[in-house]
PDB file of C-alpha atoms in Angstrom:
ATOM      1  CA  MET R   1    -223.329 -70.013-105.860  1.00 52.00           C
ATOM      2  CA  ARG R   2    -222.960 -73.790-106.033  1.00 65.00           C
ATOM      3  CA  GLY R   3    -224.864 -75.673-108.685  1.00 78.00           C
ATOM      4  CA  ARG R   4    -226.668 -78.996-107.892  1.00 86.00           C
ATOM      5  CA  LEU R   5    -226.038 -81.727-110.493  1.00 92.00           C
ATOM      6  CA  LEU R   6    -227.763 -85.041-110.656  1.00 94.00           C
ATOM      7  CA  LEU R   7    -225.399 -87.600-112.380  1.00 95.00           C
ATOM      8  CA  VAL R   8    -227.152 -90.737-113.730  1.00 94.00           C
ATOM      9  CA  GLU R   9    -224.315 -92.941-114.772  1.00 92.00           C
ATOM     10  CA  ASP R  10    -223.748 -96.718-114.160  1.00 90.00           C
ATOM     11  CA  ASP R  11    -220.051 -96.736-115.148  1.00 89.00           C
ATOM     12  CA  ASP R  12    -218.322 -96.326-111.776  1.00 92.00           C
ATOM     13  CA  GLY R  13    -215.060 -95.141-113.238  1.00 92.00           C
ATOM     14  CA  LEU R  14    -216.604 -92.494-115.446  1.00 92.00           C
ATOM     15  CA  ALA R  15    -218.930 -91.448-112.636  1.00 92.00           C
ATOM     16  CA  GLU R  16    -215.992 -90.790-110.252  1.00 94.00           C
ATOM     17  CA  LEU R  17    -214.099 -88.910-112.967  1.00 92.00           C
ATOM     18  CA  LEU R  18    -217.054 -86.618-113.662  1.00 92.00           C
ATOM     19  CA  ARG R  19    -217.700 -86.209-109.971  1.00 93.00           C
ATOM     20  CA  TRP R  20    -214.144 -85.017-109.455  1.00 92.00           C
ATOM     21  CA  HIS R  21    -214.285 -82.506-112.313  1.00 90.00           C
ATOM     22  CA  PHE R  22    -217.672 -81.044-111.356  1.00 90.00           C
ATOM     23  CA  GLU R  23    -216.869 -80.873-107.588  1.00 89.00           C
ATOM     24  CA  ARG R  24    -213.634 -79.073-108.482  1.00 86.00           C
ATOM     25  CA  GLU R  25    -215.826 -76.541-110.296  1.00 82.00           C
ATOM     26  CA  GLU R  26    -218.002 -76.151-107.081  1.00 80.00           C
ATOM     27  CA  PHE R  27    -220.864 -78.235-108.038  1.00 86.00           C
ATOM     28  CA  ASP R  28    -222.722 -80.475-105.529  1.00 88.00           C
ATOM     29  CA  VAL R  29    -223.010 -83.853-107.268  1.00 92.00           C
ATOM     30  CA  GLU R  30    -225.518 -86.543-106.455  1.00 93.00           C
ATOM     31  CA  ARG R  31    -225.067 -89.715-108.404  1.00 94.00           C
ATOM     32  CA  THR R  32    -227.164 -92.814-109.106  1.00 93.00           C
ATOM     33  CA  PRO R  33    -226.722 -95.609-111.663  1.00 93.00           C
ATOM     34  CA  ASP R  34    -230.419 -96.418-111.722  1.00 92.00           C
ATOM     35  CA  GLY R  35    -233.082 -94.749-113.873  1.00 91.00           C
ATOM     36  CA  GLU R  36    -235.959 -95.294-111.457  1.00 92.00           C
ATOM     37  CA  GLU R  37    -234.007 -93.834-108.562  1.00 93.00           C
ATOM     38  CA  ALA R  38    -233.048 -90.922-110.764  1.00 93.00           C
ATOM     39  CA  LEU R  39    -236.752 -90.092-111.293  1.00 93.00           C
ATOM     40  CA  LEU R  40    -237.351 -90.277-107.520  1.00 92.00           C
ATOM     41  CA  LEU R  41    -234.408 -88.063-106.694  1.00 92.00           C
ATOM     42  CA  ALA R  42    -235.280 -85.507-109.277  1.00 91.00           C
ATOM     43  CA  LYS R  43    -238.886 -85.356-108.108  1.00 87.00           C
ATOM     44  CA  GLU R  44    -238.104 -85.128-104.434  1.00 85.00           C
ATOM     45  CA  ASN R  45    -235.474 -82.381-104.782  1.00 84.00           C
ATOM     46  CA  PRO R  46    -235.063 -81.131-108.306  1.00 86.00           C
ATOM     47  CA  PRO R  47    -231.393 -80.358-109.141  1.00 89.00           C
ATOM     48  CA  ASP R  48    -230.165 -77.518-111.294  1.00 86.00           C
ATOM     49  CA  VAL R  49    -229.120 -79.798-114.039  1.00 90.00           C
ATOM     50  CA  VAL R  50    -229.320 -83.552-114.983  1.00 93.00           C
ATOM     51  CA  LEU R  51    -226.412 -85.372-116.632  1.00 93.00           C
ATOM     52  CA  LEU R  52    -227.947 -88.484-117.981  1.00 91.00           C
ATOM     53  CA  ASP R  53    -226.378 -91.516-119.660  1.00 90.00           C
ATOM     54  CA  TRP R  54    -228.445 -93.146-122.341  1.00 85.00           C
ATOM     55  CA  MET R  55    -227.532 -96.742-121.232  1.00 83.00           C
ATOM     56  CA  ILE R  56    -228.125 -97.144-117.554  1.00 85.00           C
ATOM     57  CA  GLU R  57    -229.529 -99.649-115.040  1.00 79.00           C
ATOM     58  CA  GLY R  58    -233.262-100.174-114.997  1.00 82.00           C
ATOM     59  CA  ILE R  59    -235.218 -97.934-117.513  1.00 88.00           C
ATOM     60  CA  SER R  60    -233.183 -96.316-120.294  1.00 86.00           C
ATOM     61  CA  GLY R  61    -231.837 -92.769-120.118  1.00 87.00           C
ATOM     62  CA  ILE R  62    -234.096 -91.724-122.966  1.00 87.00           C
ATOM     63  CA  GLU R  63    -237.160 -92.941-121.004  1.00 90.00           C
ATOM     64  CA  VAL R  64    -235.956 -91.104-117.936  1.00 91.00           C
ATOM     65  CA  CYS R  65    -235.720 -87.881-120.011  1.00 90.00           C
ATOM     66  CA  ARG R  66    -239.153 -88.469-121.461  1.00 88.00           C
ATOM     67  CA  ARG R  67    -240.725 -88.940-117.934  1.00 91.00           C
ATOM     68  CA  LEU R  68    -238.867 -85.899-116.464  1.00 90.00           C
ATOM     69  CA  ARG R  69    -240.276 -83.757-119.208  1.00 86.00           C
ATOM     70  CA  ARG R  70    -243.912 -85.016-118.643  1.00 86.00           C
ATOM     71  CA  ALA R  71    -243.855 -84.396-114.845  1.00 83.00           C
ATOM     72  CA  THR R  72    -244.648 -80.773-113.710  1.00 77.00           C
ATOM     73  CA  PRO R  73    -241.879 -80.459-111.087  1.00 78.00           C
ATOM     74  CA  THR R  74    -239.144 -81.519-113.474  1.00 84.00           C
ATOM     75  CA  ALA R  75    -240.607 -80.397-116.836  1.00 80.00           C
ATOM     76  CA  ASN R  76    -238.127 -77.522-117.275  1.00 80.00           C
ATOM     77  CA  LEU R  77    -234.984 -79.194-115.751  1.00 85.00           C
ATOM     78  CA  PRO R  78    -231.960 -78.784-117.941  1.00 88.00           C
ATOM     79  CA  ILE R  79    -230.916 -82.284-119.133  1.00 90.00           C
ATOM     80  CA  ILE R  80    -227.706 -83.239-120.948  1.00 90.00           C
ATOM     81  CA  MET R  81    -227.558 -86.706-122.321  1.00 87.00           C
ATOM     82  CA  LEU R  82    -224.285 -88.767-122.551  1.00 87.00           C
ATOM     83  CA  THR R  83    -224.137 -91.632-125.033  1.00 82.00           C
ATOM     84  CA  GLY R  84    -221.861 -93.848-127.068  1.00 75.00           C
ATOM     85  CA  ARG R  85    -224.356 -93.491-129.886  1.00 65.00           C
ATOM     86  CA  GLY R  86    -222.986 -91.075-132.464  1.00 58.00           C
ATOM     87  CA  GLU R  87    -225.603 -91.578-135.220  1.00 57.00           C
ATOM     88  CA  GLU R  88    -227.454 -88.505-136.332  1.00 59.00           C
ATOM     89  CA  GLU R  89    -230.875 -90.336-135.841  1.00 65.00           C
ATOM     90  CA  ASP R  90    -230.026 -91.154-132.214  1.00 62.00           C
ATOM     91  CA  ARG R  91    -228.986 -87.552-131.525  1.00 62.00           C
ATOM     92  CA  ILE R  92    -232.282 -86.309-133.086  1.00 68.00           C
ATOM     93  CA  ARG R  93    -234.198 -88.750-130.976  1.00 65.00           C
ATOM     94  CA  GLY R  94    -232.514 -87.568-127.830  1.00 61.00           C
ATOM     95  CA  LEU R  95    -233.143 -83.954-128.514  1.00 68.00           C
ATOM     96  CA  ASP R  96    -236.785 -84.601-129.587  1.00 68.00           C
ATOM     97  CA  THR R  97    -237.357 -86.297-126.304  1.00 72.00           C
ATOM     98  CA  GLY R  98    -236.431 -83.133-124.517  1.00 77.00           C
ATOM     99  CA  ALA R  99    -232.678 -83.157-123.910  1.00 81.00           C
ATOM    100  CA  ASP R 100    -231.018 -79.720-123.913  1.00 82.00           C
ATOM    101  CA  ASP R 101    -227.750 -81.089-125.242  1.00 82.00           C
ATOM    102  CA  PHE R 102    -226.317 -84.253-126.478  1.00 81.00           C
ATOM    103  CA  VAL R 103    -222.682 -85.400-125.818  1.00 83.00           C
ATOM    104  CA  THR R 104    -221.115 -88.409-127.536  1.00 82.00           C
ATOM    105  CA  LYS R 105    -218.471 -90.497-125.864  1.00 80.00           C
ATOM    106  CA  PRO R 106    -215.555 -90.230-125.683  1.00 81.00           C
ATOM    107  CA  PHE R 107    -215.585 -86.567-124.551  1.00 82.00           C
ATOM    108  CA  SER R 108    -213.408 -84.136-122.667  1.00 84.00           C
ATOM    109  CA  PRO R 109    -214.602 -83.639-119.064  1.00 86.00           C
ATOM    110  CA  ARG R 110    -213.619 -80.001-119.295  1.00 84.00           C
ATOM    111  CA  GLU R 111    -215.732 -79.569-122.395  1.00 83.00           C
ATOM    112  CA  LEU R 112    -218.627 -81.299-120.592  1.00 87.00           C
ATOM    113  CA  VAL R 113    -218.343 -78.850-117.645  1.00 86.00           C
ATOM    114  CA  ALA R 114    -218.338 -75.918-120.127  1.00 83.00           C
ATOM    115  CA  ARG R 115    -221.466 -77.255-121.815  1.00 83.00           C
ATOM    116  CA  VAL R 116    -223.226 -77.639-118.451  1.00 86.00           C
ATOM    117  CA  ARG R 117    -222.326 -74.111-117.495  1.00 81.00           C
ATOM    118  CA  ALA R 118    -223.559 -72.807-120.845  1.00 77.00           C
ATOM    119  CA  VAL R 119    -226.919 -74.480-120.330  1.00 78.00           C
ATOM    120  CA  LEU R 120    -227.148 -73.171-116.723  1.00 78.00           C
ATOM    121  CA  ARG R 121    -226.389 -69.637-117.768  1.00 71.00           C
ATOM    122  CA  ARG R 122    -229.461 -69.702-119.962  1.00 68.00           C
ATOM    123  CA  VAL R 123    -231.842 -71.074-117.413  1.00 65.00           C
ATOM    124  CA  ARG R 124    -230.384 -70.134-113.977  1.00 62.00           C
ATOM    125  CA  PRO R 125    -228.542 -66.793-113.825  1.00 54.00           C
ATOM    126  CA  ALA R 126    -227.812 -67.242-110.163  1.00 54.00           C
ATOM    127  CA  LEU R 127    -224.914 -69.571-111.026  1.00 55.00           C
ATOM    128  CA  ALA R 128    -223.187 -66.819-113.001  1.00 48.00           C
ATOM    129  CA  GLY R 129    -222.392 -64.669-109.927  1.00 52.00           C
ATOM    130  CA  GLU R 130    -223.856 -62.770-106.960  1.00 61.00           C
ATOM    131  CA  GLN R 131    -226.323 -60.702-109.008  1.00 74.00           C
ATOM    132  CA  LEU R 132    -229.710 -62.110-109.996  1.00 79.00           C
ATOM    133  CA  ALA R 133    -231.890 -60.247-112.593  1.00 81.00           C
ATOM    134  CA  PHE R 134    -235.052 -60.799-114.487  1.00 86.00           C
ATOM    135  CA  ALA R 135    -236.860 -58.199-116.583  1.00 86.00           C
ATOM    136  CA  ASP R 136    -236.344 -54.984-114.606  1.00 89.00           C
ATOM    137  CA  ILE R 137    -235.810 -56.585-111.249  1.00 92.00           C
ATOM    138  CA  GLN R 138    -232.232 -56.824-109.859  1.00 89.00           C
ATOM    139  CA  MET R 139    -231.210 -58.710-106.641  1.00 87.00           C
ATOM    140  CA  ASP R 140    -227.825 -58.005-105.058  1.00 84.00           C
ATOM    141  CA  ILE R 141    -227.197 -61.199-102.946  1.00 77.00           C
ATOM    142  CA  LEU R 142    -224.140 -59.755-101.163  1.00 71.00           C
ATOM    143  CA  GLN R 143    -225.877 -56.645-100.112  1.00 79.00           C
ATOM    144  CA  HIS R 144    -229.195 -58.269 -99.667  1.00 85.00           C
ATOM    145  CA  LYS R 145    -230.989 -55.586-101.713  1.00 89.00           C
ATOM    146  CA  VAL R 146    -233.601 -55.665-104.373  1.00 93.00           C
ATOM    147  CA  ARG R 147    -234.354 -53.007-106.991  1.00 92.00           C
ATOM    148  CA  ARG R 148    -236.967 -52.766-109.669  1.00 93.00           C
ATOM    149  CA  GLY R 149    -236.430 -50.173-112.406  1.00 89.00           C
ATOM    150  CA  GLY R 150    -233.504 -48.882-110.330  1.00 88.00           C
ATOM    151  CA  LYS R 151    -235.756 -48.195-107.352  1.00 91.00           C
ATOM    152  CA  LEU R 152    -235.128 -49.951-103.950  1.00 93.00           C
ATOM    153  CA  VAL R 153    -237.842 -52.486-103.134  1.00 93.00           C
ATOM    154  CA  PRO R 154    -238.204 -53.168 -99.354  1.00 93.00           C
ATOM    155  CA  LEU R 155    -238.964 -56.842 -98.725  1.00 93.00           C
ATOM    156  CA  GLY R 156    -239.522 -58.947 -95.606  1.00 91.00           C
ATOM    157  CA  PRO R 157    -237.217 -61.978 -95.049  1.00 91.00           C
ATOM    158  CA  THR R 158    -239.782 -64.456 -96.367  1.00 91.00           C
ATOM    159  CA  GLU R 159    -240.662 -62.415 -99.458  1.00 94.00           C
ATOM    160  CA  TYR R 160    -236.961 -62.011-100.168  1.00 93.00           C
ATOM    161  CA  ARG R 161    -236.307 -65.753-100.071  1.00 90.00           C
ATOM    162  CA  LEU R 162    -239.379 -66.393-102.172  1.00 93.00           C
ATOM    163  CA  LEU R 163    -238.290 -63.861-104.836  1.00 94.00           C
ATOM    164  CA  LYS R 164    -234.656 -65.203-104.773  1.00 89.00           C
ATOM    165  CA  HIS R 165    -236.046 -68.685-105.470  1.00 88.00           C
ATOM    166  CA  PHE R 166    -238.008 -67.449-108.420  1.00 90.00           C
ATOM    167  CA  LEU R 167    -235.135 -65.486-109.752  1.00 86.00           C
ATOM    168  CA  GLU R 168    -232.998 -68.566-109.617  1.00 79.00           C
ATOM    169  CA  HIS R 169    -235.450 -70.516-111.699  1.00 81.00           C
ATOM    170  CA  PRO R 170    -237.211 -68.041-114.068  1.00 82.00           C
ATOM    171  CA  GLY R 171    -239.942 -69.550-116.100  1.00 82.00           C
ATOM    172  CA  ARG R 172    -240.422 -72.655-114.028  1.00 83.00           C
ATOM    173  CA  VAL R 173    -243.779 -73.318-112.439  1.00 87.00           C
ATOM    174  CA  PHE R 174    -243.683 -74.269-108.753  1.00 88.00           C
ATOM    175  CA  SER R 175    -246.483 -75.839-106.797  1.00 89.00           C
ATOM    176  CA  ARG R 176    -247.336 -74.493-103.325  1.00 88.00           C
ATOM    177  CA  GLU R 177    -245.821 -77.716-101.878  1.00 86.00           C
ATOM    178  CA  ARG R 178    -242.562 -77.276-103.821  1.00 85.00           C
ATOM    179  CA  LEU R 179    -242.280 -73.659-102.642  1.00 88.00           C
ATOM    180  CA  LEU R 180    -242.927 -74.688 -99.135  1.00 85.00           C
ATOM    181  CA  ASP R 181    -240.114 -77.204 -99.295  1.00 81.00           C
ATOM    182  CA  SER R 182    -237.720 -74.917-101.115  1.00 80.00           C
ATOM    183  CA  VAL R 183    -238.283 -71.697 -99.349  1.00 83.00           C
ATOM    184  CA  TRP R 184    -239.494 -72.674 -95.878  1.00 80.00           C
ATOM    185  CA  GLY R 185    -237.931 -76.087 -95.520  1.00 71.00           C
ATOM    186  CA  ARG R 186    -239.453 -79.527 -95.153  1.00 60.00           C
ATOM    187  CA  ASP R 187    -239.512 -79.407 -91.331  1.00 58.00           C
ATOM    188  CA  VAL R 188    -241.610 -76.307 -91.059  1.00 61.00           C
ATOM    189  CA  GLU R 189    -245.262 -76.856 -90.397  1.00 71.00           C
ATOM    190  CA  ILE R 190    -247.435 -74.139 -91.815  1.00 76.00           C
ATOM    191  CA  ASP R 191    -250.681 -74.058 -93.647  1.00 80.00           C
ATOM    192  CA  ILE R 192    -250.088 -74.534 -97.409  1.00 79.00           C
ATOM    193  CA  ARG R 193    -252.262 -71.496 -98.173  1.00 83.00           C
ATOM    194  CA  THR R 194    -249.755 -69.336 -96.342  1.00 88.00           C
ATOM    195  CA  ILE R 195    -247.876 -69.446 -99.637  1.00 90.00           C
ATOM    196  CA  ASP R 196    -250.650 -67.392-101.225  1.00 92.00           C
ATOM    197  CA  VAL R 197    -250.384 -64.687 -98.538  1.00 93.00           C
ATOM    198  CA  HIS R 198    -246.692 -64.303 -99.150  1.00 94.00           C
ATOM    199  CA  ILE R 199    -247.180 -64.267-102.921  1.00 94.00           C
ATOM    200  CA  ARG R 200    -249.633 -61.384-102.617  1.00 94.00           C
ATOM    201  CA  ARG R 201    -247.237 -59.483-100.351  1.00 94.00           C
ATOM    202  CA  LEU R 202    -244.390 -60.097-102.810  1.00 95.00           C
ATOM    203  CA  ARG R 203    -246.559 -58.891-105.781  1.00 94.00           C
ATOM    204  CA  ARG R 204    -247.561 -55.749-103.871  1.00 94.00           C
ATOM    205  CA  ALA R 205    -243.867 -54.940-102.983  1.00 94.00           C
ATOM    206  CA  ILE R 206    -242.371 -55.375-106.452  1.00 94.00           C
ATOM    207  CA  ASN R 207    -245.373 -53.600-108.153  1.00 91.00           C
ATOM    208  CA  VAL R 208    -245.481 -50.620-105.887  1.00 83.00           C
ATOM    209  CA  ASN R 209    -243.787 -48.375-108.437  1.00 80.00           C
ATOM    210  CA  GLY R 210    -245.655 -49.772-111.394  1.00 78.00           C
ATOM    211  CA  GLY R 211    -244.424 -52.072-114.121  1.00 80.00           C
ATOM    212  CA  PRO R 212    -245.916 -55.287-115.614  1.00 86.00           C
ATOM    213  CA  GLU R 213    -246.876 -58.153-113.371  1.00 90.00           C
ATOM    214  CA  LEU R 214    -244.052 -60.690-113.346  1.00 92.00           C
ATOM    215  CA  ILE R 215    -245.384 -63.439-111.034  1.00 93.00           C
ATOM    216  CA  ARG R 216    -247.860 -65.646-112.940  1.00 91.00           C
ATOM    217  CA  THR R 217    -250.548 -67.834-111.315  1.00 91.00           C
ATOM    218  CA  VAL R 218    -250.817 -71.137-113.128  1.00 88.00           C
ATOM    219  CA  ARG R 219    -254.163 -72.626-112.393  1.00 85.00           C
ATOM    220  CA  SER R 220    -254.072 -75.926-110.603  1.00 83.00           C
ATOM    221  CA  ALA R 221    -250.261 -75.946-110.840  1.00 86.00           C
ATOM    222  CA  GLY R 222    -248.743 -73.051-108.830  1.00 90.00           C
ATOM    223  CA  TYR R 223    -246.667 -70.010-109.474  1.00 92.00           C
ATOM    224  CA  ALA R 224    -243.887 -68.844-111.884  1.00 91.00           C
ATOM    225  CA  LEU R 225    -241.806 -65.783-112.600  1.00 90.00           C
ATOM    226  CA  ASP R 226    -242.056 -64.816-116.163  1.00 85.00           C
ATOM    227  CA  ASP R 227    -242.784 -61.771-118.347  1.00 75.00           C
ATOM    228  CA  ASP R 228    -245.940 -63.236-119.731  1.00 66.00           C
ATOM    229  CA  ALA R 229    -247.840 -62.926-116.452  1.00 54.00           C
ATOM    230  CA  PRO R 230    -251.347 -61.375-116.975  1.00 54.00           C
TER     231      PRO R 230
END
């Protein structure tokens, strides 16, 4: 499965070098040199990971990171910061702001790709292969089958896509609007409360053989897949 990377870098030469390396590793790369545009792109269609330079056009990378962490749709996005600042205090500031990793220039593009993959393996297991898993739920993407506790779980097409989206982003809270865009598509016109109906169907299907509730309702925010669901 291809990963989606938002590259926020105003050095054209470096940006093209990184694009080449990541596209070779089957990432879809969207690039902007501007901090404000980066915030808009991340909000409209959250990527799987953000590669963010500290010194960019407009607002600084550190401020972009801070704002991404404060906004619900992007609060859990993996963010790796690139910088020419090598001082310990700057690294600590970047990490305290919410960056998942901090890479000082000059760096090896191959090492950077490896760091991105390491972060993604922790937060999005879909990028590790054709099997998705969370708690005792397993999804075989190639066979289009879902099991919980080893038992087959029959799902309708919409519930399957909904569960797949949650499995690809465990722990992230999605609003109804975001789920509508991601699972149904932006051009589909359905009542937003239809999301609740399909969530109930999905819950019934995956809980039919028992086991803890894994889909959490977050009041005034949406839904998430995690093992702390009540």
